[in-house]
Tab-separated table of C-alpha atoms in Angstrom:
chain	number	residue	atom	x	y	z
Z	1	MET	CA	-113.163	31.982	16.300
Z	2	SER	CA	-116.080	34.372	16.677
Z	3	VAL	CA	-118.444	34.070	19.623
Z	4	TRP	CA	-121.438	33.224	17.458
Z	5	ARG	CA	-119.516	30.529	15.598
Z	6	SER	CA	-118.475	28.918	18.881
Z	7	VAL	CA	-122.083	29.117	20.088
Z	8	ALA	CA	-123.233	27.359	16.917
Z	9	ILE	CA	-120.695	24.570	17.496
Z	10	LEU	CA	-121.818	24.211	21.118
Z	11	LEU	CA	-125.453	23.939	20.029
Z	12	LEU	CA	-124.528	21.248	17.490
Z	13	ILE	CA	-122.800	19.283	20.254
Z	14	PHE	CA	-125.891	19.753	22.413
Z	15	ILE	CA	-128.187	18.418	19.684
Z	16	PHE	CA	-125.910	15.435	19.002
Z	17	SER	CA	-125.698	14.608	22.715
Z	18	ALA	CA	-129.456	14.953	23.211
Z	19	VAL	CA	-130.168	12.649	20.269
Z	20	THR	CA	-127.620	10.118	21.537
Z	21	PHE	CA	-129.196	10.168	24.984
Z	22	THR	CA	-132.630	9.602	23.460
Z	23	LEU	CA	-131.380	6.595	21.493
Z	24	ILE	CA	-129.786	5.089	24.608
Z	25	ALA	CA	-132.966	5.681	26.579
Z	26	ILE	CA	-135.043	3.942	23.893
Z	27	SER	CA	-132.699	0.951	23.736
Z	28	SER	CA	-132.492	0.548	27.521
Z	29	ASN	CA	-135.172	-1.694	28.956
Z	30	GLN	CA	-136.789	-0.456	32.139
Z	31	TYR	CA	-136.120	-3.638	34.087
Z	32	THR	CA	-133.362	-5.580	32.321
Z	33	GLU	CA	-129.966	-4.938	30.802
Z	34	SER	CA	-129.771	-3.709	27.210
Z	35	PHE	CA	-127.515	-4.869	24.392
Z	36	ILE	CA	-124.992	-2.190	25.363
Z	37	ASP	CA	-125.026	-3.459	28.938
Z	38	ALA	CA	-124.470	-7.063	27.857
Z	39	VAL	CA	-121.470	-6.156	25.703
Z	40	ILE	CA	-119.798	-4.043	28.398
Z	41	TYR	CA	-120.518	-6.629	31.096
Z	42	ASP	CA	-118.552	-9.107	28.961
Z	43	TRP	CA	-115.580	-6.762	29.103
Z	44	PHE	CA	-115.829	-6.441	32.874
Z	45	SER	CA	-116.077	-10.205	33.309
Z	46	VAL	CA	-112.307	-10.461	32.829
Z	47	VAL	CA	-111.563	-7.804	35.471
Z	48	ASP	CA	-110.429	-8.963	38.890
Z	49	ASN	CA	-112.890	-7.988	41.631
Z	50	ASP	CA	-110.185	-7.628	44.296
Z	51	PHE	CA	-110.203	-3.857	43.853
Z	52	THR	CA	-113.611	-3.320	45.445
Z	53	HIS	CA	-112.206	-1.205	48.296
Z	54	VAL	CA	-110.315	1.087	45.897
Z	55	VAL	CA	-113.310	1.295	43.577
Z	56	SER	CA	-115.525	2.336	46.503
Z	57	TRP	CA	-113.231	5.277	47.250
Z	58	VAL	CA	-113.250	6.349	43.596
Z	59	SER	CA	-117.038	6.151	43.576
Z	60	PHE	CA	-117.205	8.213	46.781
Z	61	PHE	CA	-115.701	11.191	44.946
Z	62	GLY	CA	-118.823	11.338	42.779
Z	63	SER	CA	-121.172	11.402	45.767
Z	64	GLY	CA	-123.495	14.337	46.286
Z	65	GLU	CA	-121.860	15.333	49.568
Z	66	VAL	CA	-118.318	15.542	48.173
Z	67	LEU	CA	-119.251	17.418	45.019
Z	68	MET	CA	-121.557	19.767	46.929
Z	69	ILE	CA	-118.627	20.797	49.124
Z	70	LEU	CA	-116.208	21.067	46.180
Z	71	THR	CA	-118.694	23.114	44.186
Z	72	ALA	CA	-119.201	25.504	47.106
Z	73	LEU	CA	-115.427	25.931	47.480
Z	74	LEU	CA	-115.055	26.536	43.751
Z	75	MET	CA	-117.773	29.188	43.800
Z	76	LEU	CA	-116.178	30.895	46.813
Z	77	TRP	CA	-112.837	31.002	45.000
Z	78	LEU	CA	-114.377	32.429	41.848
Z	79	GLY	CA	-116.530	34.959	43.677
Z	80	LEU	CA	-114.223	36.121	46.465
Z	81	LYS	CA	-110.761	35.565	45.003
Z	82	ARG	CA	-111.280	36.129	41.290
Z	83	LYS	CA	-114.263	38.498	41.620
Z	84	SER	CA	-115.706	36.679	38.624
Z	85	TYR	CA	-119.407	36.734	39.365
Z	86	TYR	CA	-120.416	35.548	35.915
Z	87	GLN	CA	-118.296	32.437	36.354
Z	88	THR	CA	-119.658	31.875	39.852
Z	89	PHE	CA	-123.212	32.006	38.564
Z	90	PHE	CA	-122.259	29.766	35.640
Z	91	VAL	CA	-120.932	27.078	38.014
Z	92	ALA	CA	-124.093	27.316	40.125
Z	93	VAL	CA	-126.344	26.895	37.085
Z	94	VAL	CA	-124.353	23.998	35.620
Z	95	MET	CA	-124.117	22.006	38.856
Z	96	GLY	CA	-127.490	22.930	40.363
Z	97	GLY	CA	-129.331	22.513	37.097
Z	98	GLY	CA	-127.507	19.258	36.427
Z	99	VAL	CA	-128.707	17.793	39.722
Z	100	LEU	CA	-132.300	18.796	38.979
Z	101	LEU	CA	-132.021	17.400	35.449
Z	102	ASN	CA	-130.709	14.097	36.781
Z	103	LEU	CA	-133.557	13.806	39.293
Z	104	SER	CA	-136.107	14.624	36.612
Z	105	LEU	CA	-134.719	11.980	34.255
Z	106	LYS	CA	-134.617	9.370	37.015
Z	107	PHE	CA	-138.275	9.872	37.856
Z	108	LEU	CA	-139.175	10.036	34.163
Z	109	PHE	CA	-137.638	6.662	33.257
Z	110	GLN	CA	-137.833	4.942	36.679
Z	111	ARG	CA	-135.375	2.201	35.760
Z	112	ASP	CA	-134.608	-0.207	38.583
Z	113	ARG	CA	-131.011	-0.659	39.681
Z	114	PRO	CA	-129.071	-3.910	39.146
Z	115	GLU	CA	-128.922	-4.241	42.951
Z	116	ASP	CA	-131.674	-3.814	45.529
Z	117	ILE	CA	-133.795	-0.659	45.564
Z	118	SER	CA	-132.024	2.258	47.231
Z	119	HIS	CA	-133.151	5.691	48.388
Z	120	PHE	CA	-131.655	9.143	48.117
Z	121	GLU	CA	-129.264	9.874	50.940
Z	122	ILE	CA	-127.196	12.946	51.706
Z	123	PHE	CA	-124.952	13.568	54.733
Z	124	GLY	CA	-126.339	10.402	56.305
Z	125	TYR	CA	-129.975	11.486	56.024
Z	126	ALA	CA	-132.123	9.168	53.875
Z	127	PHE	CA	-135.135	10.495	51.976
Z	128	GLU	CA	-138.199	8.446	51.140
Z	129	TRP	CA	-137.626	8.904	47.404
Z	130	VAL	CA	-136.500	5.869	45.469
Z	131	SER	CA	-133.127	6.404	43.793
Z	132	TYR	CA	-133.619	5.033	40.304
Z	133	SER	CA	-130.810	3.881	38.064
Z	134	PHE	CA	-131.138	5.812	34.780
Z	135	PRO	CA	-129.101	7.948	34.357
Z	136	SER	CA	-126.377	7.680	37.007
Z	137	GLY	CA	-126.267	10.601	39.431
Z	138	HIS	CA	-122.646	9.940	40.377
Z	139	ALA	CA	-121.594	9.941	36.730
Z	140	MET	CA	-123.523	13.112	35.888
Z	141	ARG	CA	-122.221	15.069	38.869
Z	142	ALA	CA	-118.646	13.937	38.260
Z	143	PHE	CA	-118.838	14.721	34.547
Z	144	LEU	CA	-120.229	18.212	35.108
Z	145	PHE	CA	-117.804	19.136	37.891
Z	146	CYS	CA	-114.726	17.784	36.099
Z	147	THR	CA	-115.788	19.435	32.834
Z	148	LEU	CA	-116.164	22.718	34.701
Z	149	MET	CA	-112.671	22.279	36.115
Z	150	ILE	CA	-111.250	21.595	32.642
Z	151	TYR	CA	-113.055	24.661	31.307
Z	152	LEU	CA	-111.699	26.875	34.109
Z	153	ILE	CA	-108.199	25.457	33.743
Z	154	TRP	CA	-108.106	26.428	30.071
Z	155	LEU	CA	-109.506	29.832	31.004
Z	156	TYR	CA	-107.106	30.719	33.813
Z	157	VAL	CA	-103.930	28.601	33.527
Z	158	ARG	CA	-101.295	29.984	31.169
Z	159	HIS	CA	-99.019	27.014	30.501
Z	160	THR	CA	-100.300	24.691	27.796
Z	161	ARG	CA	-98.558	21.620	29.213
Z	162	THR	CA	-100.185	22.152	32.606
Z	163	LYS	CA	-103.568	22.572	30.941
Z	164	ILE	CA	-103.205	19.288	29.051
Z	165	ILE	CA	-101.959	17.303	32.060
Z	166	PHE	CA	-104.739	18.401	34.402
Z	167	SER	CA	-107.363	18.050	31.702
Z	168	LEU	CA	-106.328	14.440	31.103
Z	169	LEU	CA	-106.399	13.753	34.840
Z	170	PHE	CA	-109.963	15.031	35.106
Z	171	VAL	CA	-111.021	13.022	32.055
Z	172	LEU	CA	-109.580	9.888	33.652
Z	173	LEU	CA	-111.375	10.703	36.895
Z	174	ILE	CA	-114.691	10.928	35.014
Z	175	LEU	CA	-114.081	7.537	33.415
Z	176	PHE	CA	-112.950	5.894	36.659
Z	177	ILE	CA	-116.015	7.117	38.560
Z	178	GLY	CA	-118.275	5.807	35.817
Z	179	ILE	CA	-116.509	2.441	35.763
Z	180	SER	CA	-116.618	2.235	39.560
Z	181	ARG	CA	-120.415	2.488	39.560
Z	182	VAL	CA	-120.643	-0.491	37.216
Z	183	MET	CA	-118.095	-2.523	39.168
Z	184	LEU	CA	-120.018	-1.858	42.387
Z	185	ASP	CA	-123.157	-3.133	40.671
Z	186	ALA	CA	-124.896	0.179	41.384
Z	187	HIS	CA	-125.694	0.926	37.735
Z	188	PHE	CA	-126.000	-0.633	34.323
Z	189	PRO	CA	-123.304	0.512	31.862
Z	190	SER	CA	-125.978	2.239	29.781
Z	191	ASP	CA	-126.847	4.340	32.858
Z	192	ILE	CA	-123.279	5.650	32.870
Z	193	ILE	CA	-123.087	6.348	29.137
Z	194	ALA	CA	-126.475	8.080	29.244
Z	195	ALA	CA	-125.285	10.202	32.188
Z	196	PHE	CA	-122.178	11.280	30.272
Z	197	VAL	CA	-124.040	12.362	27.128
Z	198	ALA	CA	-126.816	14.044	29.153
Z	199	SER	CA	-124.162	15.978	31.086
Z	200	LEU	CA	-122.411	16.972	27.862
Z	201	ALA	CA	-125.722	18.198	26.452
Z	202	TRP	CA	-126.482	20.237	29.580
Z	203	PHE	CA	-122.988	21.729	29.843
Z	204	THR	CA	-122.810	22.775	26.184
Z	205	LEU	CA	-126.306	24.275	26.324
Z	206	CYS	CA	-125.403	26.303	29.431
Z	207	LEU	CA	-122.127	27.469	27.912
Z	208	ALA	CA	-123.821	28.454	24.645
Z	209	VAL	CA	-126.463	30.485	26.498
Z	210	PHE	CA	-123.911	32.190	28.765
Z	211	ARG	CA	-121.627	33.039	25.866
Z	212	SER	CA	-124.513	34.512	23.899
Z	213	PHE	CA	-125.679	36.583	26.861
Z	214	TYR	CA	-122.164	37.766	27.690
Z	215	ASN	CA	-121.478	38.745	24.086
Z	216	LYS	CA	-124.659	40.828	23.945
Z	217	ARG	CA	-123.797	42.463	27.276
Z	218	LEU	CA	-120.235	43.190	26.136
Z	219	ARG	CA	-121.433	44.793	22.907
Z	220	LYS	CA	-123.937	46.915	24.811
Z	221	GLN	CA	-121.323	48.160	27.248
Z	222	GLN	CA	-118.863	48.845	24.435
Z	223	ASP	CA	-121.527	50.882	22.638
Z	224	GLN	CA	-122.126	52.859	25.822
Z	225	GLY	CA	-118.395	53.341	26.398
Z	226	LEU	CA	-118.481	51.449	29.680
Z	227	LYS	CA	-115.761	49.252	31.077
Z	228	LEU	CA	-116.443	45.713	32.318
Z	229	ARG	CA	-115.566	44.867	35.870
Z	230	GLU	CA	-112.238	43.093	36.146
Z	231	GLY	CA	-113.799	39.766	37.159
Z	232	ASP	CA	-116.287	39.765	34.304
Z	233	THR	CA	-113.548	39.822	31.665
Z	234	ASP	CA	-112.908	36.169	32.466
Z	235	MET	CA	-116.046	35.101	30.621
Z	236	PRO	CA	-115.360	33.234	27.345
Z	237	LYS	CA	-114.759	35.337	24.288
């Protein structure tokens, strides 16, 4: 598949995700649960609530502190070990931009949480900003980080079976973190779904832009008879 064809597919996914997010946002009431929430709450009504302790640990993995540390470690590995500076910058843009996008959407929609009002908190320090519900920050961060891991696994790991196994594990982790936020009564289900599609839109847009830029840079260097640095050859083709 050519680079420009893959970019076109990524942009189509971005448009579909953005439209889906818009429809969810329109259907979600600012103060009460939507039709989607009511349906999913019916499903959760049959789930035993004895797993609250386990669910809390699953939810903790999507916290800003944990994913900030994991993202920093991932960037250090890419930059120092792999010498792949394009990939390092790509991770920084996806995760950093995703956090800013989530904050912007929260303040744009200002949907109250199912539970009491909470405030942003990181490493034990609470800010005076209200942490709104729509879309879920935990779900967005988890989706973006796990999607990055899946992307890097398919880029670097050679064995197909290993790629599939780890990809499925990260997909399950995304789902479990999203479910945990609903079970802990921290978010409406529509907050989680909106976070997933918003993250998919952001990731595909970033990947489309980076692939386009890399392809132009590669063509320019090939025309000039230059050789890419070893780390830069890991960018998607």
